[in-house]
Amino acid sequence: MAYNLNSKIRDLKPYDPILGDFPIRLDANESFLQPTDEILTKIRDAAASVVFNRYPDPFAKELCQSFADFYGVDEASVTAGNGSDELISVILGAFVMKDEAIMTLSPDFSMYRFYGHLNEVKCFEYQKKADFSIDLDELISLTKEYDIKALVFSNPCNPTGRGLKREEVRKLVASVNALVVLDEAYMDFWDQSFIREAGNYDNLIVLRTCSKMIGMAALRLGFAVANPSITNAIRAVKSPYNVNACSQKIGSIVLKEKSWLDSGLSEIKASRKELSSMLKFLEQIYCNQIHVYDSVTNFILVRVLESRRVFEGLKKAGIVVRHMGDYIRITAGTAEENMKLIRCLKTIL
Ligand SMILES: *Cc1c(COP(=O)(O)O)cnc(C)c1O
C-alpha cells in the first residue's frame, strides 16, 4: 500500500447527528422559529440578486457591518466564519503551535478538543465541580502550571446551561497568560456578554453564531470579535472565500430585523422557562429518578436514571433529545413540543 491513514485520523468517524424523520427535534439547540413571510420575501429577492459567477467578498463586509450594528461593536473587530465551528478550527490551528498546550473545561462543547486533537496541540482538561461550577482561582493557576497558550470554553456552557458572570470573565481574561477563546453561542439568552469588551484585551476572542437564537443554523454563520491585531491575524489565516455569497446576503438581512429577533428571543426565553418549570414539576414526583439543572440558555440539562432507556423511549415516540452519558439535554421547543415531551417523559418514568 502506498498510503496509510495517519494515527490521528485513522479511527475518526464523520459527525453523526441523529438522522431520520422525527416530528419533534429537541437535540441541537436550534431555534423553533421560522422567518415571517415578509422577511422570506426579502431573503428571496436578495438570493436572486447574488452574482453567482463571481467569488463572494472575502471579508463579508456588509454582513460584518450588520452583525456589528446588531451587537453594538466595531465592524473592524469582526470576522465572519462558515459557522463558529470553522472559526474554532482556524483559531486553534493558527494561534497555537504544534507542541503547545490548550486548556478546555469539562463538561463543555466537545468540538474544542476535537479540533485541538486534529491540530496536534496538547489538550489539558479542567474538571468542573459536581454542580458544574468553576473554581476560578484554581483554573487560573492550572493555566500557569501547564503553560497554557489558549483557554477555550463556552459561556454560558453547552451542555450545563450555566455561565460565568461578566465580572468573573473579566478576572479570568486579565489573569491568565494565554489567549482566551470565549464562545458565546448562547449569550443571546443571557445578559452577561463580554462582546463589547473584546477590543480592550490583547488576549481575547469572543465567538458568536447565527445558529441558535438568530435561528439561521442552515446558513452556517459564525463570528469572531477581537482587537485589531488579532482580527487581522484571523482574517489572514482563514480561507479567503469561507462565507458564501448567499449566506452573506441573507445573514446581513436577518441581522437587521431587530424587532423580529427581539420578539423571537422573548418567545424562546418563555419556552425555556415553561419547559424548566414543567421538568421541575416532574422532578418533584420522580425525585430519585431525575434532576433538573437551572439554565440561562435555550436548553435544559437533566440527569436521569437509565438515561439510555429514556432517550430511546422518547425517540420511539418521535422526539429526539441529546443523550450524553447519565444526562439528556433538551432544547426548548414550541409550547406544543414541550408539552408532548413532558407527557412522553412522564410515561417513560
Ligand atoms: C452550537 C454551538 C456552536 C456552533 O455554532 P455554528 O456557528 O453552528 O458552527 C458553537 N459553540 C457552541 C458551544 C455551540 O453549542
mmCIF file of C-alpha atoms and ligand atoms in Angstrom:
data_model
loop_
_atom_site.group_PDB
_atom_site.id
_atom_site.type_symbol
_atom_site.label_atom_id
_atom_site.label_comp_id
_atom_site.label_asym_id
_atom_site.label_seq_id
_atom_site.Cartn_x
_atom_site.Cartn_y
_atom_site.Cartn_z
ATOM 1 C CA MET A 1 0.000 0.000 0.000
ATOM 2 C CA ALA A 2 1.286 3.407 -0.971
ATOM 3 C CA TYR A 3 -0.631 5.327 1.642
ATOM 4 C CA ASN A 4 -1.948 4.655 5.135
ATOM 5 C CA LEU A 5 -4.219 6.949 7.078
ATOM 6 C CA ASN A 6 -2.184 8.523 9.887
ATOM 7 C CA SER A 7 -2.918 7.752 13.523
ATOM 8 C CA LYS A 8 -4.728 10.999 14.277
ATOM 9 C CA ILE A 9 -7.434 10.359 11.692
ATOM 10 C CA ARG A 10 -7.441 6.570 11.348
ATOM 11 C CA ASP A 11 -10.202 5.954 13.874
ATOM 12 C CA LEU A 12 -12.286 9.089 13.323
ATOM 13 C CA LYS A 13 -15.896 8.809 12.238
ATOM 14 C CA PRO A 14 -17.871 11.541 10.455
ATOM 15 C CA TYR A 15 -20.031 13.635 12.798
ATOM 16 C CA ASP A 16 -23.189 11.655 13.176
ATOM 17 C CA PRO A 17 -26.224 13.635 14.284
ATOM 18 C CA ILE A 18 -29.415 11.689 14.747
ATOM 19 C CA LEU A 19 -30.685 11.434 11.184
ATOM 20 C CA GLY A 20 -34.144 10.493 10.061
ATOM 21 C CA ASP A 21 -37.580 11.942 10.205
ATOM 22 C CA PHE A 22 -38.552 12.821 13.734
ATOM 23 C CA PRO A 23 -41.576 15.055 14.205
ATOM 24 C CA ILE A 24 -40.024 16.722 17.251
ATOM 25 C CA ARG A 25 -36.339 17.706 17.269
ATOM 26 C CA LEU A 26 -35.066 18.993 20.576
ATOM 27 C CA ASP A 27 -31.485 17.755 20.199
ATOM 28 C CA ALA A 28 -29.422 20.508 18.549
ATOM 29 C CA ASN A 29 -30.378 23.715 20.412
ATOM 30 C CA GLU A 30 -31.736 25.324 17.270
ATOM 31 C CA SER A 31 -34.447 27.969 17.323
ATOM 32 C CA PHE A 32 -38.003 26.705 16.738
ATOM 33 C CA LEU A 33 -38.966 29.899 14.888
ATOM 34 C CA GLN A 34 -39.263 30.499 11.146
ATOM 35 C CA PRO A 35 -38.820 33.885 9.441
ATOM 36 C CA THR A 36 -42.034 35.817 8.722
ATOM 37 C CA ASP A 37 -43.386 35.925 5.151
ATOM 38 C CA GLU A 38 -42.194 39.495 4.876
ATOM 39 C CA ILE A 39 -38.637 38.523 5.801
ATOM 40 C CA LEU A 40 -38.791 35.492 3.488
ATOM 41 C CA THR A 41 -39.654 37.816 0.605
ATOM 42 C CA LYS A 42 -36.613 39.962 1.341
ATOM 43 C CA ILE A 43 -34.481 36.817 1.511
ATOM 44 C CA ARG A 44 -35.781 35.595 -1.858
ATOM 45 C CA ASP A 45 -35.078 38.944 -3.520
ATOM 46 C CA ALA A 46 -31.595 39.014 -2.042
ATOM 47 C CA ALA A 47 -30.831 35.458 -3.173
ATOM 48 C CA ALA A 48 -31.960 36.355 -6.692
ATOM 49 C CA SER A 49 -29.545 39.296 -6.768
ATOM 50 C CA VAL A 50 -26.452 37.205 -5.966
ATOM 51 C CA VAL A 51 -23.778 37.409 -8.675
ATOM 52 C CA PHE A 52 -23.309 33.668 -8.996
ATOM 53 C CA ASN A 53 -20.301 33.525 -11.319
ATOM 54 C CA ARG A 54 -18.123 35.665 -9.026
ATOM 55 C CA TYR A 55 -16.422 34.799 -5.761
ATOM 56 C CA PRO A 56 -18.001 36.386 -2.694
ATOM 57 C CA ASP A 57 -16.479 39.247 -0.679
ATOM 58 C CA PRO A 58 -13.628 37.578 1.259
ATOM 59 C CA PHE A 59 -14.220 39.887 4.252
ATOM 60 C CA ALA A 60 -18.037 39.724 4.126
ATOM 61 C CA LYS A 61 -18.045 43.428 4.930
ATOM 62 C CA GLU A 62 -21.768 44.077 4.672
ATOM 63 C CA LEU A 63 -22.562 41.047 6.803
ATOM 64 C CA CYS A 64 -19.985 42.018 9.426
ATOM 65 C CA GLN A 65 -21.451 45.535 9.478
ATOM 66 C CA SER A 66 -24.956 44.177 10.163
ATOM 67 C CA PHE A 67 -23.548 41.972 12.896
ATOM 68 C CA ALA A 68 -21.587 44.881 14.375
ATOM 69 C CA ASP A 69 -24.669 47.138 14.360
ATOM 70 C CA PHE A 70 -26.834 44.486 15.988
ATOM 71 C CA TYR A 71 -24.379 43.841 18.825
ATOM 72 C CA GLY A 72 -23.010 47.349 19.201
ATOM 73 C CA VAL A 73 -19.404 46.603 18.293
ATOM 74 C CA ASP A 74 -16.982 47.981 15.694
ATOM 75 C CA GLU A 75 -17.058 46.292 12.277
ATOM 76 C CA ALA A 76 -13.254 46.399 12.199
ATOM 77 C CA SER A 77 -13.202 43.956 15.117
ATOM 78 C CA VAL A 78 -15.407 41.332 13.420
ATOM 79 C CA THR A 79 -14.501 38.326 11.242
ATOM 80 C CA ALA A 80 -17.181 36.105 9.735
ATOM 81 C CA GLY A 81 -16.819 32.341 9.517
ATOM 82 C CA ASN A 82 -18.589 29.377 7.990
ATOM 83 C CA GLY A 83 -20.241 28.717 11.329
ATOM 84 C CA SER A 84 -18.355 29.336 14.543
ATOM 85 C CA ASP A 85 -17.160 25.753 14.207
ATOM 86 C CA GLU A 86 -14.922 26.821 11.338
ATOM 87 C CA LEU A 87 -13.554 29.692 13.396
ATOM 88 C CA ILE A 88 -12.743 27.385 16.313
ATOM 89 C CA SER A 89 -10.767 25.158 13.985
ATOM 90 C CA VAL A 90 -8.980 28.062 12.269
ATOM 91 C CA ILE A 91 -8.103 29.697 15.589
ATOM 92 C CA LEU A 92 -6.797 26.528 17.238
ATOM 93 C CA GLY A 93 -4.820 25.706 14.104
ATOM 94 C CA ALA A 94 -3.213 29.109 13.799
ATOM 95 C CA PHE A 95 -2.898 30.675 17.255
ATOM 96 C CA VAL A 96 -1.355 27.652 18.945
ATOM 97 C CA MET A 97 1.819 25.923 17.801
ATOM 98 C CA LYS A 98 2.034 22.196 17.435
ATOM 99 C CA ASP A 99 3.900 21.472 20.660
ATOM 100 C CA GLU A 100 1.959 23.987 22.758
ATOM 101 C CA ALA A 101 -0.977 23.286 25.039
ATOM 102 C CA ILE A 102 -4.574 24.437 25.242
ATOM 103 C CA MET A 103 -6.991 24.015 28.119
ATOM 104 C CA THR A 104 -10.621 23.055 27.806
ATOM 105 C CA LEU A 105 -13.169 22.572 30.562
ATOM 106 C CA SER A 106 -15.282 19.531 31.271
ATOM 107 C CA PRO A 107 -18.123 19.192 30.654
ATOM 108 C CA ASP A 108 -18.171 21.580 27.698
ATOM 109 C CA PHE A 109 -18.669 21.668 23.902
ATOM 110 C CA SER A 110 -16.803 18.650 22.517
ATOM 111 C CA MET A 111 -15.545 20.296 19.322
ATOM 112 C CA TYR A 112 -12.777 22.231 21.119
ATOM 113 C CA ARG A 113 -10.881 19.071 21.966
ATOM 114 C CA PHE A 114 -11.624 17.575 18.578
ATOM 115 C CA TYR A 115 -10.075 20.496 16.686
ATOM 116 C CA GLY A 116 -7.229 20.631 19.195
ATOM 117 C CA HIS A 117 -6.509 16.991 18.502
ATOM 118 C CA LEU A 118 -6.619 17.481 14.713
ATOM 119 C CA ASN A 119 -4.219 20.389 15.000
ATOM 120 C CA GLU A 120 -1.899 18.274 17.145
ATOM 121 C CA VAL A 121 -1.864 20.551 20.147
ATOM 122 C CA LYS A 122 -1.781 19.206 23.691
ATOM 123 C CA CYS A 123 -5.187 19.417 25.386
ATOM 124 C CA PHE A 124 -5.479 19.718 29.151
ATOM 125 C CA GLU A 125 -8.897 19.492 30.692
ATOM 126 C CA TYR A 126 -10.157 21.291 33.796
ATOM 127 C CA GLN A 127 -12.818 19.258 35.568
ATOM 128 C CA LYS A 128 -15.716 21.357 36.817
ATOM 129 C CA LYS A 129 -17.180 20.733 40.275
ATOM 130 C CA ALA A 130 -20.088 18.325 40.828
ATOM 131 C CA ASP A 131 -22.585 21.190 40.453
ATOM 132 C CA PHE A 132 -20.735 22.297 37.256
ATOM 133 C CA SER A 133 -19.341 25.399 38.896
ATOM 134 C CA ILE A 134 -15.781 26.581 38.207
ATOM 135 C CA ASP A 135 -13.174 27.470 40.828
ATOM 136 C CA LEU A 136 -11.684 30.474 39.039
ATOM 137 C CA ASP A 137 -8.514 30.720 41.110
ATOM 138 C CA GLU A 138 -7.825 27.038 40.631
ATOM 139 C CA LEU A 139 -8.404 27.319 36.881
ATOM 140 C CA ILE A 140 -6.144 30.356 36.583
ATOM 141 C CA SER A 141 -3.334 28.691 38.476
ATOM 142 C CA LEU A 142 -3.637 25.496 36.369
ATOM 143 C CA THR A 143 -3.291 27.509 33.144
ATOM 144 C CA LYS A 144 0.018 28.812 34.520
ATOM 145 C CA GLU A 145 1.209 25.466 35.836
ATOM 146 C CA TYR A 146 0.654 23.823 32.428
ATOM 147 C CA ASP A 147 1.903 26.829 30.447
ATOM 148 C CA ILE A 148 -1.395 27.004 28.566
ATOM 149 C CA LYS A 149 -1.374 29.052 25.334
ATOM 150 C CA ALA A 150 -5.136 29.109 24.790
ATOM 151 C CA LEU A 151 -8.091 28.596 27.099
ATOM 152 C CA VAL A 152 -11.270 27.679 25.238
ATOM 153 C CA PHE A 153 -14.743 27.407 26.733
ATOM 154 C CA SER A 154 -18.387 28.200 26.142
ATOM 155 C CA ASN A 155 -20.175 30.812 28.233
ATOM 156 C CA PRO A 156 -22.935 30.110 29.003
ATOM 157 C CA CYS A 157 -21.910 26.484 28.802
ATOM 158 C CA ASN A 158 -23.244 23.863 26.439
ATOM 159 C CA PRO A 159 -24.267 21.373 27.898
ATOM 160 C CA THR A 160 -24.642 22.533 31.511
ATOM 161 C CA GLY A 161 -26.696 25.669 30.826
ATOM 162 C CA ARG A 162 -24.860 27.701 33.451
ATOM 163 C CA GLY A 163 -22.436 30.541 32.940
ATOM 164 C CA LEU A 164 -19.783 32.793 34.391
ATOM 165 C CA LYS A 165 -20.782 36.367 35.193
ATOM 166 C CA ARG A 166 -19.113 39.194 33.288
ATOM 167 C CA GLU A 167 -17.055 40.088 36.370
ATOM 168 C CA GLU A 168 -15.661 36.545 36.546
ATOM 169 C CA VAL A 169 -14.813 36.506 32.835
ATOM 170 C CA ARG A 170 -13.057 39.842 33.274
ATOM 171 C CA LYS A 171 -10.955 38.419 36.091
ATOM 172 C CA LEU A 172 -10.113 35.307 34.068
ATOM 173 C CA VAL A 173 -9.077 37.189 30.927
ATOM 174 C CA ALA A 174 -6.975 39.634 32.939
ATOM 175 C CA SER A 175 -5.257 36.897 34.981
ATOM 176 C CA VAL A 176 -4.171 34.217 32.500
ATOM 177 C CA ASN A 177 -1.081 34.389 30.298
ATOM 178 C CA ALA A 178 -2.994 32.858 27.422
ATOM 179 C CA LEU A 179 -5.371 33.606 24.609
ATOM 180 C CA VAL A 180 -8.960 33.217 25.838
ATOM 181 C CA VAL A 181 -11.436 31.932 23.259
ATOM 182 C CA LEU A 182 -14.794 32.797 24.777
ATOM 183 C CA ASP A 183 -17.589 31.025 22.904
ATOM 184 C CA GLU A 184 -20.774 32.987 23.496
ATOM 185 C CA ALA A 185 -23.000 30.819 21.272
ATOM 186 C CA TYR A 186 -25.831 31.074 23.838
ATOM 187 C CA MET A 187 -25.167 34.536 25.256
ATOM 188 C CA ASP A 188 -28.152 35.966 23.346
ATOM 189 C CA PHE A 189 -30.280 34.245 26.001
ATOM 190 C CA TRP A 190 -28.397 35.783 28.946
ATOM 191 C CA ASP A 191 -27.219 39.268 29.851
ATOM 192 C CA GLN A 192 -23.557 38.746 30.724
ATOM 193 C CA SER A 193 -21.972 39.223 27.319
ATOM 194 C CA PHE A 194 -18.347 40.257 27.113
ATOM 195 C CA ILE A 195 -18.544 41.071 23.401
ATOM 196 C CA ARG A 196 -18.274 44.840 23.847
ATOM 197 C CA GLU A 197 -15.104 44.455 25.876
ATOM 198 C CA ALA A 198 -13.409 42.186 23.344
ATOM 199 C CA GLY A 199 -11.428 45.056 21.836
ATOM 200 C CA ASN A 200 -9.965 46.043 25.209
ATOM 201 C CA TYR A 201 -7.780 42.961 25.546
ATOM 202 C CA ASP A 202 -4.837 41.618 23.596
ATOM 203 C CA ASN A 203 -5.647 38.015 24.567
ATOM 204 C CA LEU A 204 -9.353 37.610 23.862
ATOM 205 C CA ILE A 205 -11.532 36.315 21.027
ATOM 206 C CA VAL A 206 -15.301 36.264 21.535
ATOM 207 C CA LEU A 207 -17.246 33.892 19.283
ATOM 208 C CA ARG A 208 -20.904 34.227 18.328
ATOM 209 C CA THR A 209 -23.159 32.277 16.000
ATOM 210 C CA CYS A 210 -26.344 32.738 13.959
ATOM 211 C CA SER A 211 -27.270 29.082 14.577
ATOM 212 C CA LYS A 212 -29.045 29.430 17.911
ATOM 213 C CA MET A 213 -31.088 32.474 18.934
ATOM 214 C CA ILE A 214 -30.849 34.100 15.479
ATOM 215 C CA GLY A 215 -32.492 30.975 14.052
ATOM 216 C CA MET A 216 -30.275 30.606 10.968
ATOM 217 C CA ALA A 217 -28.413 27.333 11.539
ATOM 218 C CA ALA A 218 -28.850 26.476 7.848
ATOM 219 C CA LEU A 219 -26.773 29.478 6.729
ATOM 220 C CA ARG A 220 -23.640 28.440 8.705
ATOM 221 C CA LEU A 221 -22.635 31.813 10.050
ATOM 222 C CA GLY A 222 -20.310 32.420 12.971
ATOM 223 C CA PHE A 223 -18.343 35.476 14.083
ATOM 224 C CA ALA A 224 -15.131 36.230 15.919
ATOM 225 C CA VAL A 225 -14.789 39.559 17.724
ATOM 226 C CA ALA A 226 -11.332 40.695 18.870
ATOM 227 C CA ASN A 227 -8.914 43.612 18.901
ATOM 228 C CA PRO A 228 -7.500 44.782 15.515
ATOM 229 C CA SER A 229 -4.260 42.841 15.674
ATOM 230 C CA ILE A 230 -5.951 39.517 16.493
ATOM 231 C CA THR A 231 -8.654 40.285 13.926
ATOM 232 C CA ASN A 232 -6.010 40.841 11.253
ATOM 233 C CA ALA A 233 -4.448 37.510 12.115
ATOM 234 C CA ILE A 234 -7.780 35.649 11.926
ATOM 235 C CA ARG A 235 -8.564 37.273 8.570
ATOM 236 C CA ALA A 236 -5.114 36.324 7.320
ATOM 237 C CA VAL A 237 -5.371 32.643 8.206
ATOM 238 C CA LYS A 238 -8.969 31.835 7.314
ATOM 239 C CA SER A 239 -9.633 30.524 3.836
ATOM 240 C CA PRO A 240 -10.379 33.505 1.565
ATOM 241 C CA TYR A 241 -13.955 32.756 0.500
ATOM 242 C CA ASN A 242 -15.108 30.956 3.616
ATOM 243 C CA VAL A 243 -18.579 32.503 3.753
ATOM 244 C CA ASN A 244 -20.646 32.012 0.600
ATOM 245 C CA ALA A 245 -22.475 34.872 -1.111
ATOM 246 C CA CYS A 246 -25.990 33.636 -0.277
ATOM 247 C CA SER A 247 -25.225 33.356 3.416
ATOM 248 C CA GLN A 248 -23.565 36.775 3.420
ATOM 249 C CA LYS A 249 -26.612 38.443 1.875
ATOM 250 C CA ILE A 250 -29.253 36.596 3.852
ATOM 251 C CA GLY A 251 -27.334 36.934 7.107
ATOM 252 C CA SER A 252 -26.990 40.670 6.718
ATOM 253 C CA ILE A 253 -30.720 40.992 6.039
ATOM 254 C CA VAL A 254 -31.737 38.898 9.043
ATOM 255 C CA LEU A 255 -29.403 40.753 11.422
ATOM 256 C CA LYS A 256 -31.199 43.979 10.520
ATOM 257 C CA GLU A 257 -34.579 42.549 11.597
ATOM 258 C CA LYS A 258 -34.189 43.720 15.159
ATOM 259 C CA SER A 259 -37.842 43.705 16.179
ATOM 260 C CA TRP A 260 -38.382 40.191 14.792
ATOM 261 C CA LEU A 261 -35.251 38.955 16.562
ATOM 262 C CA ASP A 262 -36.251 40.633 19.825
ATOM 263 C CA SER A 263 -39.715 39.114 19.843
ATOM 264 C CA GLY A 264 -38.260 35.721 18.886
ATOM 265 C CA LEU A 265 -35.860 35.954 21.781
ATOM 266 C CA SER A 266 -38.740 36.608 24.191
ATOM 267 C CA GLU A 267 -40.624 33.615 22.813
ATOM 268 C CA ILE A 268 -37.651 31.300 23.189
ATOM 269 C CA LYS A 269 -36.957 32.510 26.707
ATOM 270 C CA ALA A 270 -40.612 31.990 27.640
ATOM 271 C CA SER A 271 -40.451 28.476 26.224
ATOM 272 C CA ARG A 272 -37.323 27.667 28.234
ATOM 273 C CA LYS A 273 -38.978 28.949 31.393
ATOM 274 C CA GLU A 274 -42.098 26.906 30.757
ATOM 275 C CA LEU A 275 -40.122 23.747 29.931
ATOM 276 C CA SER A 276 -37.992 24.243 33.011
ATOM 277 C CA SER A 277 -40.961 24.568 35.345
ATOM 278 C CA MET A 278 -42.678 21.512 33.836
ATOM 279 C CA LEU A 279 -39.472 19.480 34.200
ATOM 280 C CA LYS A 280 -39.106 20.651 37.794
ATOM 281 C CA PHE A 281 -42.648 19.562 38.453
ATOM 282 C CA LEU A 282 -41.733 16.084 37.182
ATOM 283 C CA GLU A 283 -38.629 16.218 39.346
ATOM 284 C CA GLN A 284 -40.820 16.636 42.435
ATOM 285 C CA ILE A 285 -42.761 13.483 41.578
ATOM 286 C CA TYR A 286 -39.783 11.399 40.425
ATOM 287 C CA CYS A 287 -37.142 12.956 42.651
ATOM 288 C CA ASN A 288 -34.989 9.832 42.834
ATOM 289 C CA GLN A 289 -35.008 9.429 39.054
ATOM 290 C CA ILE A 290 -34.378 12.853 37.596
ATOM 291 C CA HIS A 291 -32.537 16.033 38.462
ATOM 292 C CA VAL A 292 -33.137 19.225 36.506
ATOM 293 C CA TYR A 293 -30.386 21.865 36.235
ATOM 294 C CA ASP A 294 -31.055 25.585 36.049
ATOM 295 C CA SER A 295 -30.284 27.138 32.680
ATOM 296 C CA VAL A 296 -29.649 30.593 31.261
ATOM 297 C CA THR A 297 -29.744 29.232 27.691
ATOM 298 C CA ASN A 298 -32.387 27.741 25.352
ATOM 299 C CA PHE A 299 -31.839 24.165 26.563
ATOM 300 C CA ILE A 300 -32.029 22.258 29.821
ATOM 301 C CA LEU A 301 -29.740 19.555 31.131
ATOM 302 C CA VAL A 302 -31.390 16.718 33.046
ATOM 303 C CA ARG A 303 -29.645 13.930 34.930
ATOM 304 C CA VAL A 304 -31.787 10.853 34.610
ATOM 305 C CA LEU A 305 -31.597 7.238 35.763
ATOM 306 C CA GLU A 306 -31.428 4.777 32.867
ATOM 307 C CA SER A 307 -30.753 7.670 30.516
ATOM 308 C CA ARG A 308 -30.351 5.341 27.522
ATOM 309 C CA ARG A 309 -33.794 3.813 28.054
ATOM 310 C CA VAL A 310 -35.356 7.259 28.477
ATOM 311 C CA PHE A 311 -33.615 8.594 25.354
ATOM 312 C CA GLU A 312 -34.689 5.573 23.278
ATOM 313 C CA GLY A 313 -38.232 5.783 24.658
ATOM 314 C CA LEU A 314 -38.545 9.411 23.602
ATOM 315 C CA LYS A 315 -37.052 8.602 20.213
ATOM 316 C CA LYS A 316 -39.562 5.816 19.667
ATOM 317 C CA ALA A 317 -42.283 8.390 20.321
ATOM 318 C CA GLY A 318 -40.775 10.648 17.637
ATOM 319 C CA ILE A 319 -38.986 13.031 19.984
ATOM 320 C CA VAL A 320 -35.208 13.387 19.782
ATOM 321 C CA VAL A 321 -33.146 14.937 22.543
ATOM 322 C CA ARG A 322 -29.381 14.818 23.062
ATOM 323 C CA HIS A 323 -28.147 11.827 25.062
ATOM 324 C CA MET A 324 -24.865 12.323 26.919
ATOM 325 C CA GLY A 325 -23.829 9.759 29.500
ATOM 326 C CA ASP A 326 -26.132 9.936 32.537
ATOM 327 C CA TYR A 327 -27.798 13.031 31.142
ATOM 328 C CA ILE A 328 -30.178 14.162 28.482
ATOM 329 C CA ARG A 329 -30.110 17.704 27.103
ATOM 330 C CA ILE A 330 -33.422 19.084 25.907
ATOM 331 C CA THR A 331 -33.806 22.125 23.636
ATOM 332 C CA ALA A 332 -36.747 24.418 24.381
ATOM 333 C CA GLY A 333 -39.285 23.929 21.584
ATOM 334 C CA THR A 334 -42.748 25.250 20.771
ATOM 335 C CA ALA A 335 -45.356 25.079 23.542
ATOM 336 C CA GLU A 336 -46.846 22.002 21.882
ATOM 337 C CA GLU A 337 -43.476 20.261 21.508
ATOM 338 C CA ASN A 338 -42.601 20.937 25.133
ATOM 339 C CA MET A 339 -45.955 19.578 26.256
ATOM 340 C CA LYS A 340 -45.575 16.385 24.223
ATOM 341 C CA LEU A 341 -42.038 15.916 25.540
ATOM 342 C CA ILE A 342 -43.223 16.237 29.137
ATOM 343 C CA ARG A 343 -46.154 13.846 28.659
ATOM 344 C CA CYS A 344 -43.932 11.294 26.996
ATOM 345 C CA LEU A 345 -41.211 11.637 29.618
ATOM 346 C CA LYS A 346 -43.768 11.151 32.383
ATOM 347 C CA THR A 347 -44.991 7.935 30.789
ATOM 348 C CA ILE A 348 -41.436 6.608 30.444
ATOM 349 C CA LEU A 349 -40.560 7.434 34.067
HETATM 350 C C1 LIG B 1 -23.986 25.199 18.524
HETATM 351 C C2 LIG B 1 -22.678 25.642 19.068
HETATM 352 C C3 LIG B 1 -21.720 26.206 18.243
HETATM 353 C C4 LIG B 1 -21.852 26.034 16.772
HETATM 354 O O1 LIG B 1 -22.032 27.051 16.068
HETATM 355 P P1 LIG B 1 -22.035 27.060 14.475
HETATM 356 O O2 LIG B 1 -21.946 28.511 14.273
HETATM 357 O O3 LIG B 1 -23.336 26.466 14.051
HETATM 358 O O4 LIG B 1 -20.861 26.302 13.965
HETATM 359 C C5 LIG B 1 -20.551 26.674 18.790
HETATM 360 N N1 LIG B 1 -20.334 26.585 20.110
HETATM 361 C C6 LIG B 1 -21.232 26.036 20.939
HETATM 362 C C7 LIG B 1 -20.936 25.948 22.384
HETATM 363 C C8 LIG B 1 -22.422 25.528 20.435
HETATM 364 O O5 LIG B 1 -23.283 24.910 21.231
#
